[in-house]
Every structure is written in C-alpha cells, then in structure tokens.
C-alpha cells in the first residue's frame, strides 16, 4: 500500500509507466491494457449473440436462471470489472499527464474517452454499452509496444500520400456528387411519371444513382421503362470505369513518394537522419 501511495505521488514515474513503453513496467502495463481490450471486445461480440431475457434480482436469488442466463450474468459482471479497470486507467492517464489539454484533444485521448465513459453511462442507457467497440482503435498502440517500425513507416507513407492527394480526391468527389445529382434527376424525369414507379422523388432517384454507380445494386429501386433501363446500363458500365479512380490517385502519389530522394540528409519515408552517401535508410530500409 505504501509503494502504491508513493507511486501515485511520483507523477513522473507514473507517467513513464502509463505512457512510455521503453521501460519493462511500461511495456507490461500496455500489454495488460491490450489484453483487457481484446477481452472486452470478445465480451461485446458474445453478449450481442446471446438471445435471453434480462434477469432480475428475484431470478438471481431464487436461482431460476437458465445456463444462458448464468452465462450472461457472468459476462455482465466481467464487463463491469473491465469498465472499472478502464476507468481507473483513464483517470491515471489524465492524472499524470503534464499537458492534459493536449491529451484531451489528441486522437488517443478522444478514443480513450469514448471507450470509457459511455460504458459508465450504459448503466442508465444500456444501448451505449456497445460503444465498447471503440476500444478496438486503442489496439493501434500495439505498433508502439512491439516496435513494428516497418509497419508504422508504411502507415506514415500511406497517410502522407492521402494528404498530398487530398485536393485531387476532393475534386473527384465533387465531380461524382454533381454526376449523381444529374443522373438521379434524369432518371426521375424518365421514370417519375409512370404509375407504380419506384422513382417517387429526386432524392430517391439520387439515392438510386449512388447505389448503381458504386455497383452496389440493392435492387429496392428499379427502372420499369426501356429508356430507364438503357440509362441504368450505361451508369453501371460507367461505375466500373470510375470506381477505381481514388485508388489510382493515391497509388500514383505513393509511387512518387517512394521515388523521392532524401532531403537534407533525411529519409523520405520515416524522416530519420541518414548518411549522405548511403543507398538505404539505416532505420527503415527505404531505398535512398
């Protein structure tokens, strides 16, 4: 107890354990949290598959629960214990964080909040308990814990490629937005005047155009005229030609990024310092 009290008073040491995986205790803490996250996700999957009436205290006291009921009771108790664990973990992160505002607004800070407090509110609003699925995002920390630098660098490359392609992607999606509006309006003009038509309004027609252009094809709205079917066929073929455009844009940018020479003695992929005469980055192995 005295050691725990001393640890709580030493915020710097506590921060190294909670937020720094370079120490054995820090790595053990992170792996414990990862294991708890996996267990909580499995609980959510199993509980959502159990179709059993909610038990009451009378059922519990009289021991009239079925086997499935007892299983659900055990899962519920374990879920509350995990919620307590994650709440304590979040409080410790906030308590020892020297820059709390930066943590609150960071990606992991927001995810930690959404993965913890809805579970507490689920006591009053049971539907919120399935927001525990947000904990899956916290598994990203496994890259830091296990030092999978290669995968991290590839992730940085992908993010940088998307960032550099953003203007092209925005133009592309604006073009697609205008296209589906035009095609939906055209189909409403062709199909909207016939009795029994599924194209009852322009919004319905735009929804149909999006479903058809993306080659999803739910089939809930279908044309009944010859002209409408001809237009539908053309849109389906058009969908195959444009659906892969965003992938091509990002892929081309990724190729350009990997072909870049190191700038100012730094690797173009991981941005670490490299020897000026080196052919490969000593940190991630990227060809220079």
Coordinates of C-alpha atoms in Angstrom, one line a residue:
X1 CA 0.0 0.0 0.0
X2 CA 2.8 2.4 0.8
X3 CA 4.5 1.6 -2.5
X4 CA 1.3 2.4 -4.3
X5 CA 0.9 5.6 -2.5
X6 CA 4.5 6.6 -3.3
X7 CA 3.9 5.8 -6.9
X8 CA 0.8 7.9 -7.1
X9 CA 2.7 10.8 -5.6
X10 CA 5.6 10.4 -8.1
X11 CA 3.7 11.6 -11.3
X12 CA 6.8 11.5 -13.5
X13 CA 7.4 7.8 -12.7
X14 CA 3.7 7.0 -13.1
X15 CA 3.7 8.8 -16.4
X16 CA 6.6 6.7 -17.6
X17 CA 4.7 3.5 -16.8
X18 CA 1.3 4.6 -18.2
X19 CA 2.5 6.4 -21.4
X20 CA 6.0 5.2 -22.0
X21 CA 6.7 1.7 -23.3
X22 CA 10.5 2.0 -23.1
X23 CA 10.6 0.5 -19.6
X24 CA 9.7 -3.0 -18.7
X25 CA 6.9 -1.8 -16.4
X26 CA 5.6 0.4 -19.1
X27 CA 5.6 -2.4 -21.7
X28 CA 3.9 -4.7 -19.2
X29 CA 1.2 -2.1 -18.5
X30 CA 0.5 -1.5 -22.1
X31 CA 0.3 -5.3 -22.8
X32 CA -2.1 -5.7 -19.9
X33 CA -4.3 -2.9 -21.3
X34 CA -4.2 -4.6 -24.8
X35 CA -5.2 -7.9 -23.3
X36 CA -8.1 -6.3 -21.5
X37 CA -9.2 -4.5 -24.7
X38 CA -9.3 -7.8 -26.6
X39 CA -11.3 -9.5 -23.8
X40 CA -13.8 -6.6 -23.7
X41 CA -14.3 -6.8 -27.5
X42 CA -14.9 -10.6 -27.3
X43 CA -17.4 -9.9 -24.5
X44 CA -19.3 -7.5 -26.7
X45 CA -19.4 -10.0 -29.6
X46 CA -20.6 -12.9 -27.4
X47 CA -23.2 -10.8 -25.5
X48 CA -24.7 -9.5 -28.6
X49 CA -25.2 -13.1 -29.8
X50 CA -27.0 -14.2 -26.6
X51 CA -30.7 -14.0 -27.0
X52 CA -32.0 -14.2 -23.5
X53 CA -34.4 -12.2 -21.4
X54 CA -33.0 -9.8 -18.9
X55 CA -32.6 -11.4 -15.5
X56 CA -34.0 -9.8 -12.3
X57 CA -32.7 -10.0 -8.7
X58 CA -35.6 -12.3 -7.9
X59 CA -34.4 -14.7 -10.6
X60 CA -30.9 -14.5 -9.2
X61 CA -31.9 -15.0 -5.6
X62 CA -34.2 -17.9 -6.5
X63 CA -31.5 -19.5 -8.7
X64 CA -34.1 -19.9 -11.5
X65 CA -31.8 -18.7 -14.2
X66 CA -31.0 -20.9 -17.2
X67 CA -27.5 -21.8 -18.2
X68 CA -27.5 -19.0 -20.8
X69 CA -28.8 -16.6 -18.1
X70 CA -26.0 -17.6 -15.8
X71 CA -23.5 -17.1 -18.6
X72 CA -24.9 -13.6 -19.3
X73 CA -24.7 -12.8 -15.6
X74 CA -21.0 -13.8 -15.6
X75 CA -20.4 -11.7 -18.7
X76 CA -22.1 -8.7 -17.2
X77 CA -20.0 -8.9 -14.0
X78 CA -16.8 -9.3 -16.1
X79 CA -17.9 -6.3 -18.2
X80 CA -18.4 -4.1 -15.1
X81 CA -15.0 -5.2 -13.8
X82 CA -13.4 -4.3 -17.1
X83 CA -15.2 -0.9 -17.2
X84 CA -13.8 -0.2 -13.7
X85 CA -10.3 -1.2 -14.9
X86 CA -10.5 1.1 -18.0
X87 CA -12.0 4.0 -15.9
X88 CA -9.0 3.7 -13.5
X89 CA -6.6 3.6 -16.4
X90 CA -8.1 6.7 -18.0
X91 CA -8.1 8.6 -14.6
X92 CA -4.4 7.7 -14.2
X93 CA -3.5 8.9 -17.7
X94 CA -5.2 12.2 -17.0
X95 CA -3.8 12.5 -13.5
X96 CA -0.1 12.0 -14.5
X97 CA -0.3 13.8 -17.9
X98 CA 1.8 17.0 -17.8
X99 CA -0.1 18.5 -20.8
X100 CA -3.7 17.5 -20.2
X101 CA -5.2 19.7 -22.8
X102 CA -3.1 18.2 -25.5
X103 CA -4.1 14.7 -24.3
X104 CA -7.8 15.5 -24.3
X105 CA -7.6 16.8 -27.9
X106 CA -5.3 14.0 -29.2
X107 CA -6.6 11.0 -31.2
X108 CA -6.0 8.6 -28.3
X109 CA -7.4 11.0 -25.8
X110 CA -10.7 11.2 -27.6
X111 CA -10.7 7.4 -28.2
X112 CA -10.0 6.7 -24.6
X113 CA -12.8 9.0 -23.5
X114 CA -15.3 7.4 -26.0
X115 CA -14.2 3.9 -25.0
X116 CA -14.6 4.5 -21.2
X117 CA -17.4 6.9 -20.3
X118 CA -20.2 5.6 -22.5
X119 CA -19.7 2.3 -20.6
X120 CA -20.4 4.1 -17.3
X121 CA -23.5 5.8 -18.9
X122 CA -24.7 2.4 -20.1
X123 CA -25.8 1.8 -16.5
X124 CA -28.7 4.2 -17.3
X125 CA -28.8 3.8 -21.1
X126 CA -28.0 0.1 -21.9
X127 CA -27.6 0.7 -25.6
X128 CA -24.4 2.7 -25.1
X129 CA -22.5 -0.4 -23.9
X130 CA -21.9 -1.4 -27.5
X131 CA -19.7 1.7 -27.9
X132 CA -17.1 -0.5 -26.3
X133 CA -16.2 -1.4 -29.9
X134 CA -14.4 2.0 -29.8
X135 CA -11.7 0.2 -27.8
X136 CA -10.6 -1.6 -30.9
X137 CA -9.0 1.7 -32.0
X138 CA -6.8 1.5 -28.9
X139 CA -5.2 -1.6 -30.3
X140 CA -3.2 0.7 -32.6
X141 CA -0.9 1.1 -29.6
X142 CA 0.4 -2.4 -30.2
X143 CA 2.5 -0.9 -33.0
X144 CA 4.3 1.2 -30.4
X145 CA 4.6 -1.5 -27.9
X146 CA 6.1 -4.2 -30.2
X147 CA 8.2 -1.7 -32.1
X148 CA 6.9 -2.6 -35.5
X149 CA 8.7 0.2 -37.2
X150 CA 8.3 -1.1 -40.7
X151 CA 4.5 -1.1 -40.4
X152 CA 4.5 2.3 -38.8
X153 CA 6.6 3.8 -41.6
X154 CA 4.3 2.2 -44.2
X155 CA 1.4 3.8 -42.4
X156 CA 3.1 7.2 -42.4
X157 CA 3.7 6.7 -46.2
X158 CA 0.0 6.0 -46.7
X159 CA -1.1 9.0 -44.7
X160 CA 1.3 11.3 -46.4
X161 CA 0.1 10.0 -49.8
X162 CA -3.5 10.6 -48.9
X163 CA -2.7 14.1 -47.6
X164 CA -0.9 15.0 -50.8
X165 CA -3.7 13.6 -52.9
X166 CA -6.4 15.3 -51.0
X167 CA -7.0 18.2 -53.5
X168 CA -7.4 15.7 -56.3
X169 CA -9.7 13.5 -54.2
X170 CA -11.9 16.5 -53.3
X171 CA -12.2 17.4 -56.9
X172 CA -13.1 13.8 -57.8
X173 CA -15.8 13.5 -55.1
X174 CA -17.3 16.9 -56.1
X175 CA -17.5 15.6 -59.7
X176 CA -19.1 12.4 -58.5
X177 CA -21.6 14.4 -56.4
X178 CA -22.6 16.5 -59.4
X179 CA -22.8 13.4 -61.6
X180 CA -25.2 11.5 -59.3
X181 CA -27.4 14.6 -58.9
X182 CA -27.6 14.9 -62.7
X183 CA -28.2 11.2 -63.3
X184 CA -30.8 11.0 -60.5
X185 CA -32.7 14.0 -61.8
X186 CA -32.6 12.5 -65.3
X187 CA -34.0 9.2 -64.1
X188 CA -36.7 11.0 -62.2
X189 CA -37.7 12.8 -65.4
X190 CA -37.7 9.5 -67.4
X191 CA -39.4 7.2 -64.7
X192 CA -41.2 9.5 -62.4
X193 CA -44.4 9.9 -64.4
X194 CA -45.3 6.2 -64.6
X195 CA -47.8 4.6 -62.2
X196 CA -46.1 2.1 -59.7
X197 CA -42.7 3.7 -60.3
X198 CA -40.1 3.5 -57.5
X199 CA -38.7 6.9 -58.5
X200 CA -41.1 8.9 -56.4
X201 CA -38.8 11.9 -55.9
X202 CA -35.5 13.4 -56.9
X203 CA -33.8 12.4 -53.6
X204 CA -34.9 8.8 -54.1
X205 CA -33.6 8.9 -57.6
X206 CA -30.2 10.3 -56.4
X207 CA -30.0 7.5 -53.9
X208 CA -30.6 5.0 -56.7
X209 CA -27.9 6.7 -58.8
X210 CA -25.4 6.4 -55.9
X211 CA -26.2 2.7 -55.4
X212 CA -26.0 2.0 -59.1
X213 CA -22.8 4.0 -59.8
X214 CA -21.0 2.3 -57.0
X215 CA -22.1 -1.1 -58.3
X216 CA -23.7 -2.0 -55.0
X217 CA -27.2 -2.6 -56.5
X218 CA -29.6 -3.2 -53.6
X219 CA -32.5 -3.6 -56.0
X220 CA -35.0 -1.7 -53.9
X221 CA -35.5 0.8 -56.7
X222 CA -35.6 -0.4 -60.3
X223 CA -36.5 1.2 -63.6
X224 CA -39.6 -0.1 -65.5
X225 CA -39.2 1.7 -68.8
X226 CA -36.9 0.8 -71.7
X227 CA -35.3 4.3 -71.6
X228 CA -34.7 3.9 -67.9
X229 CA -33.1 0.5 -68.3
X230 CA -30.8 1.8 -71.1
X231 CA -29.7 4.7 -68.8
X232 CA -29.2 2.2 -66.0
X233 CA -27.0 0.0 -68.1
X234 CA -24.8 3.0 -69.1
X235 CA -24.5 4.1 -65.4
X236 CA -23.5 0.5 -64.4
X237 CA -20.7 0.5 -67.0
X238 CA -19.7 4.0 -66.1
X239 CA -19.4 2.8 -62.5
X240 CA -16.8 0.3 -63.4
X241 CA -14.7 2.9 -65.1
X242 CA -14.6 5.5 -62.3
X243 CA -14.9 3.4 -59.1
X244 CA -11.1 2.8 -59.0
X245 CA -10.0 6.4 -59.7
X246 CA -9.4 7.3 -56.0
X247 CA -7.2 4.2 -55.6
X248 CA -5.3 5.2 -58.7
X249 CA -4.7 8.7 -57.4
X250 CA -3.4 7.6 -54.0
X251 CA -1.3 4.8 -55.6
X252 CA 0.4 7.2 -58.0
X253 CA 1.2 9.5 -55.1
X254 CA 2.6 6.7 -53.1
X255 CA 4.9 5.7 -56.0
X256 CA 6.1 9.3 -56.3
X257 CA 6.7 9.5 -52.6
X258 CA 8.8 6.3 -52.6
X259 CA 10.9 7.5 -55.5
X260 CA 11.8 10.8 -53.8
X261 CA 15.4 11.3 -52.8
X262 CA 16.2 12.0 -49.2
X263 CA 16.1 15.7 -48.4
X264 CA 18.5 17.5 -46.1
X265 CA 20.0 14.2 -45.0
X266 CA 16.7 12.6 -44.0
X267 CA 14.8 9.6 -45.2
X268 CA 11.7 10.5 -47.4
X269 CA 9.7 7.8 -45.7
X270 CA 10.5 7.8 -41.9
X271 CA 12.1 11.3 -41.9
X272 CA 15.1 10.0 -39.8
X273 CA 18.6 11.2 -40.4
X274 CA 20.7 9.2 -42.8
X275 CA 24.2 9.2 -44.1
X276 CA 24.6 11.4 -47.2
X277 CA 26.3 8.6 -49.2
X278 CA 24.0 5.8 -48.0
X279 CA 21.9 3.9 -50.5
X280 CA 19.4 2.7 -47.9
X281 CA 17.9 4.2 -44.7
X282 CA 19.5 2.6 -41.7
X283 CA 16.2 3.0 -39.7
X284 CA 13.5 1.6 -42.1
X285 CA 15.5 0.2 -45.0
X286 CA 14.0 2.6 -47.6
X287 CA 16.0 2.9 -50.8
X288 CA 17.5 6.4 -51.0

